[in-house]
Short mmCIF file of C-alpha atoms and ligand atoms in Angstrom, two decimals:
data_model
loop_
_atom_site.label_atom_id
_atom_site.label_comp_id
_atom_site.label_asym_id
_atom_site.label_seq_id
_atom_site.Cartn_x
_atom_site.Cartn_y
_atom_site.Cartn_z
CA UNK A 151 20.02 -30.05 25.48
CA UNK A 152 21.82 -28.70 22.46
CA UNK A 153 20.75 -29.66 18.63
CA UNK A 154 22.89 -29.26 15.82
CA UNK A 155 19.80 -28.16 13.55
CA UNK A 156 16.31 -26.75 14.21
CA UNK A 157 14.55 -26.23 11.12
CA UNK A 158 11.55 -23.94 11.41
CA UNK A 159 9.54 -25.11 8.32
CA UNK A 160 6.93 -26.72 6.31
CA UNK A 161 5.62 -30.05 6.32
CA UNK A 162 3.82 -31.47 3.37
CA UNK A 163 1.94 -34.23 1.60
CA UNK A 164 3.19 -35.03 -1.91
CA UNK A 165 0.32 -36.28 -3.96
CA UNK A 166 1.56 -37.59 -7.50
CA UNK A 167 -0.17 -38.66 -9.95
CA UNK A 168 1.56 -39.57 -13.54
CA UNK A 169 -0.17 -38.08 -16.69
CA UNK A 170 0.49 -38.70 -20.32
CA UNK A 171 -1.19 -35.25 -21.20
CA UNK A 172 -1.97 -32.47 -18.81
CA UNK A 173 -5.86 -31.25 -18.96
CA UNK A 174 -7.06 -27.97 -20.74
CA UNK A 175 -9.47 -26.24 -18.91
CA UNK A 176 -12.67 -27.91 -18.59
CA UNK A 177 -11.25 -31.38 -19.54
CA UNK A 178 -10.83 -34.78 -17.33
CA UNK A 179 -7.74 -36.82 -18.00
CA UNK A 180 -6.96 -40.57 -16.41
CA UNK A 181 -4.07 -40.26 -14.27
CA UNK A 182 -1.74 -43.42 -13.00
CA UNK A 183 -2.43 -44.38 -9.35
CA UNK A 184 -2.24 -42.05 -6.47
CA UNK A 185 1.42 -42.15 -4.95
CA UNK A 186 1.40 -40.15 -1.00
CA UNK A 187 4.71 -39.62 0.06
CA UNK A 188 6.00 -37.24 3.21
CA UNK A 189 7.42 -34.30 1.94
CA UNK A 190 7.46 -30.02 2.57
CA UNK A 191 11.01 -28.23 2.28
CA UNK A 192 11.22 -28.09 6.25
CA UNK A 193 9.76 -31.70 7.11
CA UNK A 194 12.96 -32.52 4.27
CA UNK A 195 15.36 -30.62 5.99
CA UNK A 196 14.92 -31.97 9.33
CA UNK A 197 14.47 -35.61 7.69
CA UNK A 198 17.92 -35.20 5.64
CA UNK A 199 19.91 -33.70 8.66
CA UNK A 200 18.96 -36.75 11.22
CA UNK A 201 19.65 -39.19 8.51
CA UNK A 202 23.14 -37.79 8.54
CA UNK A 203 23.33 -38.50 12.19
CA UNK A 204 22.69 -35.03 13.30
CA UNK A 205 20.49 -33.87 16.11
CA UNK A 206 17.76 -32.48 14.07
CA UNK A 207 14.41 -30.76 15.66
CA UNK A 208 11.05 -29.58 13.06
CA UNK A 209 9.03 -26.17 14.38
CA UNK A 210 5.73 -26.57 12.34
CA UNK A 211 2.46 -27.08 11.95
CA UNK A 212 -0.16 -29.75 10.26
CA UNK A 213 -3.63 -30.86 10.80
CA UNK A 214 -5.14 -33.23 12.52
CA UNK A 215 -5.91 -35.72 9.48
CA UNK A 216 -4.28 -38.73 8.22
CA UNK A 217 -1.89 -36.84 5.91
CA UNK A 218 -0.72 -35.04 9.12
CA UNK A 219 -0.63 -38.76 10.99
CA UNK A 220 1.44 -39.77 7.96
CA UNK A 221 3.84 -37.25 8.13
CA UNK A 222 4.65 -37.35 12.20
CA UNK A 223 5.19 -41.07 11.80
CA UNK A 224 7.88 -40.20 9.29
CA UNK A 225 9.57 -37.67 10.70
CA UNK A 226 9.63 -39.95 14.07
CA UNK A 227 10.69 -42.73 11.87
CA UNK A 228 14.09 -40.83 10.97
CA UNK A 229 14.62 -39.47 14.43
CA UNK A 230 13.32 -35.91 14.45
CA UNK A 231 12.94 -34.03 17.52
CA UNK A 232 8.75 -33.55 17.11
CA UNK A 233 7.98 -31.79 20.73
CA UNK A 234 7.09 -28.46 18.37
CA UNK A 235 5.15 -29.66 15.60
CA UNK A 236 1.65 -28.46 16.49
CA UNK A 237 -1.57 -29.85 15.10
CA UNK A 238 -4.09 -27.29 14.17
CA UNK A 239 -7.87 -28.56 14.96
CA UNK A 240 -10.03 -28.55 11.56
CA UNK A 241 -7.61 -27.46 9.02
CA UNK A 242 -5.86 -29.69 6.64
CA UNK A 243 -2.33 -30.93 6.50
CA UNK A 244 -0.30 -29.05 3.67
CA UNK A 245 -0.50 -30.69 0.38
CA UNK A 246 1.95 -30.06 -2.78
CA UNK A 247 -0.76 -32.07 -5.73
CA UNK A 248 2.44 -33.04 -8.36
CA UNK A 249 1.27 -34.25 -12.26
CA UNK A 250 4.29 -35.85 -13.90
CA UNK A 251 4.22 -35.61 -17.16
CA UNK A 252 5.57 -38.39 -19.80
CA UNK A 253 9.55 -36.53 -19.99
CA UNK A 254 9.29 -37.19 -15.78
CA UNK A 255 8.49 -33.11 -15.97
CA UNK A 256 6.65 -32.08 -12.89
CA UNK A 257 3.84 -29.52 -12.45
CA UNK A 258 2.93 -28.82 -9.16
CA UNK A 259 0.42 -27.04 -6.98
CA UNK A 260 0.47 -26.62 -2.97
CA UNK A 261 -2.03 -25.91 -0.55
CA UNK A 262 -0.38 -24.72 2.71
CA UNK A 263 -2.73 -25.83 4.92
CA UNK A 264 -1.92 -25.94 8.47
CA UNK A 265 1.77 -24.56 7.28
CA UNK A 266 0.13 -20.67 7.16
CA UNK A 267 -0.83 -21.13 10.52
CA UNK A 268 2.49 -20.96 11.64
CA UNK A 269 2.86 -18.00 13.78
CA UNK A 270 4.70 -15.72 16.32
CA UNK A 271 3.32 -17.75 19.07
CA UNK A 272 4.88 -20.84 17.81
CA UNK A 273 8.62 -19.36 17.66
CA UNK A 274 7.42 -17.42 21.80
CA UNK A 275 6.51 -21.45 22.64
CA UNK A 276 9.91 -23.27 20.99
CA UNK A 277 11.75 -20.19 21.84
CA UNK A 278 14.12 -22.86 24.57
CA UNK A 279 14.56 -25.33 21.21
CA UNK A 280 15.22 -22.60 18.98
CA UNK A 281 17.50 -20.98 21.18
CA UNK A 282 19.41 -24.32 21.77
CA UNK A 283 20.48 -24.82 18.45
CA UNK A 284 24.13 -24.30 16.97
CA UNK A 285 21.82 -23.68 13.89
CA UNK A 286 18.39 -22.28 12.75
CA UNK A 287 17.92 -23.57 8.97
CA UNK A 288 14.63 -21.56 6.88
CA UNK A 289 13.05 -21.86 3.81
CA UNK A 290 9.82 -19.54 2.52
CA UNK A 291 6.78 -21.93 2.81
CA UNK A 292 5.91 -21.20 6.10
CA UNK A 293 4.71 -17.14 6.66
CA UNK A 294 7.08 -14.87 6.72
CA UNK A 295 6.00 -13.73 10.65
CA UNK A 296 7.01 -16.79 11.76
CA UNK A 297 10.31 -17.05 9.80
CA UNK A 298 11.51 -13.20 11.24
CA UNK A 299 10.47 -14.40 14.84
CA UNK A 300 12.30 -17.24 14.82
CA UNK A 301 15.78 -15.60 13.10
CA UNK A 302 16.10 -13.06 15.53
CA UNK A 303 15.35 -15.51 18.31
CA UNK A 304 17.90 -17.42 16.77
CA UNK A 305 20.60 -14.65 16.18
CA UNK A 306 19.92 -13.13 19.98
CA UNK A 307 21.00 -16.53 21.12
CA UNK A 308 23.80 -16.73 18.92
CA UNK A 309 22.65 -19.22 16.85
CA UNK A 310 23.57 -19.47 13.24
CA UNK A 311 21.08 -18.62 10.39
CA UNK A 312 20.35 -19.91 6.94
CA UNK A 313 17.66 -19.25 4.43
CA UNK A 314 16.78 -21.64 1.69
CA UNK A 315 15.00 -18.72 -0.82
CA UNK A 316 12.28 -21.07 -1.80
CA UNK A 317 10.12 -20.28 -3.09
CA UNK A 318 11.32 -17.13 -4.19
CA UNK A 319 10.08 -14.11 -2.29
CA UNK A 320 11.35 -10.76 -1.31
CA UNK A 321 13.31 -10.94 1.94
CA UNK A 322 13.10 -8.13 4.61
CA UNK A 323 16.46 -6.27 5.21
CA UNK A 324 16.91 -7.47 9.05
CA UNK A 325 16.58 -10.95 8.19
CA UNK A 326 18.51 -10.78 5.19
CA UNK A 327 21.16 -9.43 7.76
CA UNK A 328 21.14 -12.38 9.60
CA UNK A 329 22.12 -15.30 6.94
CA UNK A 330 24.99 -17.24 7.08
CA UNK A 331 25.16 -17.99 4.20
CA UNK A 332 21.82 -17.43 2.41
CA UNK A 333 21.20 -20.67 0.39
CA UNK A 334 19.99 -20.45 -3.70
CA UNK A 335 19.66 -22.06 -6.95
CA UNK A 336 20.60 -19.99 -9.85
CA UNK A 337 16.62 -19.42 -10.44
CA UNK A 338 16.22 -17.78 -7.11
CA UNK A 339 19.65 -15.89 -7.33
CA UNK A 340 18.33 -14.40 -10.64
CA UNK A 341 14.87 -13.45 -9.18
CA UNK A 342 17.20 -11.86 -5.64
CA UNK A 343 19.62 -10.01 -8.08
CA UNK A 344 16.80 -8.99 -10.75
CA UNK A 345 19.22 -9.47 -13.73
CA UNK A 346 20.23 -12.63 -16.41
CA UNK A 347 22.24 -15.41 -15.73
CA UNK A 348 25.60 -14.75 -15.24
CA UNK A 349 28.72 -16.28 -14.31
CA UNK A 350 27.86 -18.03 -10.81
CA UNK A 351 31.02 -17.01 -9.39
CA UNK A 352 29.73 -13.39 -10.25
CA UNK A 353 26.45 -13.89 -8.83
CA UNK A 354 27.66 -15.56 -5.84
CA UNK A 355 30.02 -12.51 -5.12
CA UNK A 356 27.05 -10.25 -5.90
CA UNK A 357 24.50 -11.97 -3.69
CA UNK A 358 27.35 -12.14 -0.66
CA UNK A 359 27.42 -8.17 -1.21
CA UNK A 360 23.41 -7.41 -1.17
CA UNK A 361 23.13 -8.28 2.69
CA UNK A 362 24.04 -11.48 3.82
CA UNK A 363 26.81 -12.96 6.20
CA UNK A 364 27.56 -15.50 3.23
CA UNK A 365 25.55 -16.85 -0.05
CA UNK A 366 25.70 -20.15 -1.64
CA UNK A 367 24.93 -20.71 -5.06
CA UNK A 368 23.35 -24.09 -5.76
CA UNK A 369 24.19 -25.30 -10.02
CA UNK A 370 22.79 -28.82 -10.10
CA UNK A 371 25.28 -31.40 -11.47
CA UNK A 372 27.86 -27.97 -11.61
CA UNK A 373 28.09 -28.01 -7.70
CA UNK A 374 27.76 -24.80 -5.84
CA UNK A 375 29.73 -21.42 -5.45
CA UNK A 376 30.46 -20.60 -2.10
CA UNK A 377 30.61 -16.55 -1.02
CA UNK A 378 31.63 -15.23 1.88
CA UNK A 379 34.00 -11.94 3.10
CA UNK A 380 35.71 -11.27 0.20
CA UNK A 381 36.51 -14.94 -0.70
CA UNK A 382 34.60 -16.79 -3.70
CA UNK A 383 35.28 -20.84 -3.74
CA UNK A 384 33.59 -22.83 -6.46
CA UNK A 385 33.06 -26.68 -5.18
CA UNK A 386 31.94 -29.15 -7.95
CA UNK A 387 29.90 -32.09 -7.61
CA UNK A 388 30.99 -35.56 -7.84
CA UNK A 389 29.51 -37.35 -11.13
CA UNK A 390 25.99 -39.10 -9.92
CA UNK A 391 23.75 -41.31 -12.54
CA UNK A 392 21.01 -39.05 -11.75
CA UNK A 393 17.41 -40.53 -11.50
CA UNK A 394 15.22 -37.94 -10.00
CA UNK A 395 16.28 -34.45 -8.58
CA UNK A 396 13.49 -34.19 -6.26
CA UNK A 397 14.83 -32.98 -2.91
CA UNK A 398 18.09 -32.66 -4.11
CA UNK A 399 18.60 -28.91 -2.96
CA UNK A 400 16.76 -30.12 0.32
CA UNK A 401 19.70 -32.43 0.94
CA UNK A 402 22.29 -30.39 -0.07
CA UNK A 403 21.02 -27.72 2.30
CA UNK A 404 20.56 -29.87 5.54
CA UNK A 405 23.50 -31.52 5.07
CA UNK A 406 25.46 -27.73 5.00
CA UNK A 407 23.86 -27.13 8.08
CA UNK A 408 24.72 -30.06 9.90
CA UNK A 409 28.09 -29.41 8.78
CA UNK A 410 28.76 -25.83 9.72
CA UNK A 411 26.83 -26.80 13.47
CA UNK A 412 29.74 -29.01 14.15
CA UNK A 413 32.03 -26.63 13.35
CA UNK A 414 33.45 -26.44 9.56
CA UNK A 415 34.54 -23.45 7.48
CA UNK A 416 31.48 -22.55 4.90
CA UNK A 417 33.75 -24.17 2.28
CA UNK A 418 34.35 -27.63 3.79
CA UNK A 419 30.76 -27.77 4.38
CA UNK A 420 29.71 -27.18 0.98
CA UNK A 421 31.87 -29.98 0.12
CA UNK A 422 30.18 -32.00 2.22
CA UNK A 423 26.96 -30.66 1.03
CA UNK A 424 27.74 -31.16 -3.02
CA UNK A 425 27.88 -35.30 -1.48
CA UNK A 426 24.64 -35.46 0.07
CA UNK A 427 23.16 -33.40 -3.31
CA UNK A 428 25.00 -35.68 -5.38
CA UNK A 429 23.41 -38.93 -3.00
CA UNK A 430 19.84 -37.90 -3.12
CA UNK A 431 19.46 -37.76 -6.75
CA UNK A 432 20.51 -41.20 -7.18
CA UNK A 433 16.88 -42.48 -5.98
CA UNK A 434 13.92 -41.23 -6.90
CA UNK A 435 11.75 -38.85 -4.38
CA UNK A 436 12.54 -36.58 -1.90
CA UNK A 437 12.48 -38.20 1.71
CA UNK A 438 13.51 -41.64 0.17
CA UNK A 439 16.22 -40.49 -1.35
CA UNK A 440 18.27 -39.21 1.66
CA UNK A 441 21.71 -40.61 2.03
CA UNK A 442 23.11 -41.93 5.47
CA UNK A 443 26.77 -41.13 5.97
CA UNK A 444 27.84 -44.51 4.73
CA UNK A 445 25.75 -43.59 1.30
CA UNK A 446 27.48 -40.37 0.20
CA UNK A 447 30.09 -41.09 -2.38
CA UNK A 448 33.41 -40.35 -2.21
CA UNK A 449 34.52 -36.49 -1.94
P1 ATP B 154 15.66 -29.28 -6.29
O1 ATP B 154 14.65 -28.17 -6.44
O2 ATP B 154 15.67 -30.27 -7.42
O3 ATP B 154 15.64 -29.93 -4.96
P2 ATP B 154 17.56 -27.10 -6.36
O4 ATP B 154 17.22 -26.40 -7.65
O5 ATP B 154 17.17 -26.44 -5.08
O6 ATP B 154 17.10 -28.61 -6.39
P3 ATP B 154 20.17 -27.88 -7.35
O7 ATP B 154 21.19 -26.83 -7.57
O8 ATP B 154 19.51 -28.46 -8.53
O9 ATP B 154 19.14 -27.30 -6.28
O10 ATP B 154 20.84 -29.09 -6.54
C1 ATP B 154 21.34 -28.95 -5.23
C2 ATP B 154 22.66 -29.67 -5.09
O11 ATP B 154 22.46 -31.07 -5.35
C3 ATP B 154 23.73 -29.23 -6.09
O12 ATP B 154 24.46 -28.15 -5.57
C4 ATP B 154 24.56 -30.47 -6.23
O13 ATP B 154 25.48 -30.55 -5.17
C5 ATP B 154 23.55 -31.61 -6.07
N1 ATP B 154 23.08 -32.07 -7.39
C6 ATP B 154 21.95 -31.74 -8.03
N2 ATP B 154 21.84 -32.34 -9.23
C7 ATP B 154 22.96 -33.11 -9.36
C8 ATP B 154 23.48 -33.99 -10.37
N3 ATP B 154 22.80 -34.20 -11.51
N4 ATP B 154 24.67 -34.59 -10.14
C9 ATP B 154 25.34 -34.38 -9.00
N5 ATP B 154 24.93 -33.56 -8.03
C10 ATP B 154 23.76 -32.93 -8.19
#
C-alpha cells in the first residue's frame, strides 16, 4: 500500500480564548468563551494533504482524554490514515492555550503532552508506513529522536524528506542532509542563517547551500522562493482577502508535499503550494480553513 504523504508529527488542541487586555502577573482577566478546535503542525499537515485528495497517513501520539477523542474523530473525519497514532495511558493530549488579543494578535502557549512521548519505538513500529511513502513530511514539535528515526527510515527507503523548521531549533547535520527541500518562513530562515533579513532570493540560495537537497522560503502574501542545485525561482501568491493566517504555512507545506509525491519539479509544486496558502487564509482557523481542490483559486 503506497501513500503519497506520511507526516510524522504533532497533534494538538487549540484552546482560544479572546481577550481585550492580556493579564500582568498576578492579575485575572474575563476572557470570551472557550473555542476547542483540532489543531498541532502534524495533525494539520496530514488534515491539509487528504483534503487535497492525497493519501495522507499521521505517526503520533495523544492521550487518552477527550481532547485526544476530539482530535482522532477529526483526523478520521478528513480521511487520515490513523493505524499509528498511539494513545499514551495517563498523560494529556497536547494543548497550544491561544489569547487573542483585540488587533486578532495571538499569544500562545503549548503543552506537548503526549506529543514528547513520541519516540524511536514509534518510527521501529510504523517503520512498513513510513517506508511506504513517496514522502516523509516533519516539523519540530514532536522530539527530535523521533524526527531523526523516522528521516533516515525514510531516506533508506528512498522516500523523500521535508522539514517544516517550526518551531525553530537547531537541526543535526545528517538530517539536515536529508531535506528536499527544507521548508521556512523568513523568521526561521533568519534564526537557520543567524544574520538580518535579506533579500529572500539571497537567503533562499544561502539556505539551499548550508546542507539541504533544496530550501523553500515561505513570504506570506509575497509567495515563496524556491532553491534548489544552482537554480533560484521566486513564485508569487495569487491576491487572497485574507481573514486569518492561521495554518496558512501548514497548508502551503502539505500541499508541496502532495505535489512533489506525485511527481512535480520543486517549482511546479510550489506553485501549487502558493494556492493552497493563498486558500487557507481566506477562512479563519487552521483545520477549517483547508481548501479542497475545487477551492484553490486560480494559478
Ligand atoms: P503561519 O505560521 O501563519 O501558518 P508561516 O509563517 O509558516 O504561516 P507564511 O509565509 O506566512 O508561512 O505563509 C505560507 C504561505 O501561505 C505563503 O507562502 C503563501 O503562499 C500563503 N499566504 C500566506 N499569507 C498569504 C496572503 N496574505 N495572501 C496570499 N497568500 C498567502
Amino acid at each position: 500500500e503506497r501513500w503519497d504523504v506520511v507526516v510524522v508529527g504533532s497533534v494538538n488542541a487549540d484552546l482560544v480564548v479572546g481577550v481585550d487586555r492580556r493579564p500582568a502577573p498576578g492579575e485575572t482577566v474575563l476572557g470570551s468563551d472557550l473555542a476547542v478546535h483540532p489543531g498541532g503542525k502534524g495533525a494539520n499537515q496530514a488534515v491539509a494533504a487528504a483534503r487535497l485528495g492525497g493519501r495522507a497517513a499521521l505517526v503520533g501520539r495523544v492521550g487518552d482524554d477527550g481532547h485526544g477523542a476530539l482530535l482522532r474523530e477529526a483526523l478520521a473525519a478528513d480521511g487520515v490514515g490513523l493505524d499509528h497514532l498511539a494513545t499514551t495511558p495517563g498523560v494529556p493530549t497536547g494543548v497550544a492555550l491561544i489569547t487573542v488579543g483585540p488587533d486578532g494578535d495571538n499569544s500562545i502557549i503549548v503543552s506537548p503532552g503526549a506529543n514528547a512521548r513520541l519516540g524511536p519505538d514509534d518510527v521501529a513500529a510504523a517503520r512498513g508506513l513510513i517506508a511506504a511513502a513517496s514522502v516523509v513530511s516533519f516539523q519540530l514539535e514532536v522530539p527530535p529522536p523521533a524526527v531523526a528515526a523516522a528521516a533516515r527510515v525514510a531516506a533508506g527507503a528512498g522516500g523523500r524528506v521535508v522539514l517544516n523548521l517550526s518551531p525553530p531549533a537547531p537541526v543535526p547535520a545528517e538530517l539536515l542532509a536529508r531535506c528536499d527541500p527544507l521548508v521556512v518562513n523568513e523568521h526561521e530562515a533568519a534564526f537557520l542563517l543567524g544574520g538580518e533579513r535579506g533579500d529572500p532570493r539571497d537567503t533562499a540560495a544561502a539556505l539551499a547551500r548550508s546542507g539541504p537537497r533544496s530550501a523553500v522560503v515561505t513570504l506570506g502574501a509575497d509567495g515563496a522562493v524556491v532553491a534548489g542545485g544552482d537554480r533560484v525561482t521566486a513564485i508569487p501568491a495569487p491576491r487572497a482577502d485574507a481573514v486569518d493566517t492561521t495554518g496558512a504555512g501548514d497548508a502551503f507545506t502539505a500541499a508541496l508535499c502532495l505535489r512533489l509525491a506525485r511527481g512535480d519539479t520543486l517549482e511546479d509544486a510550489a506553485r501549487y503550494a502558493v494556492r493552497a496558502g493563498a486558500a487557507a487564509v481566506r477562512r479563519r482557523g487552521a483545520q477549517s480553513s483547508f481548501p479542497t481542490p475545487t477551492e484553490l483559486p486560480a494559478p
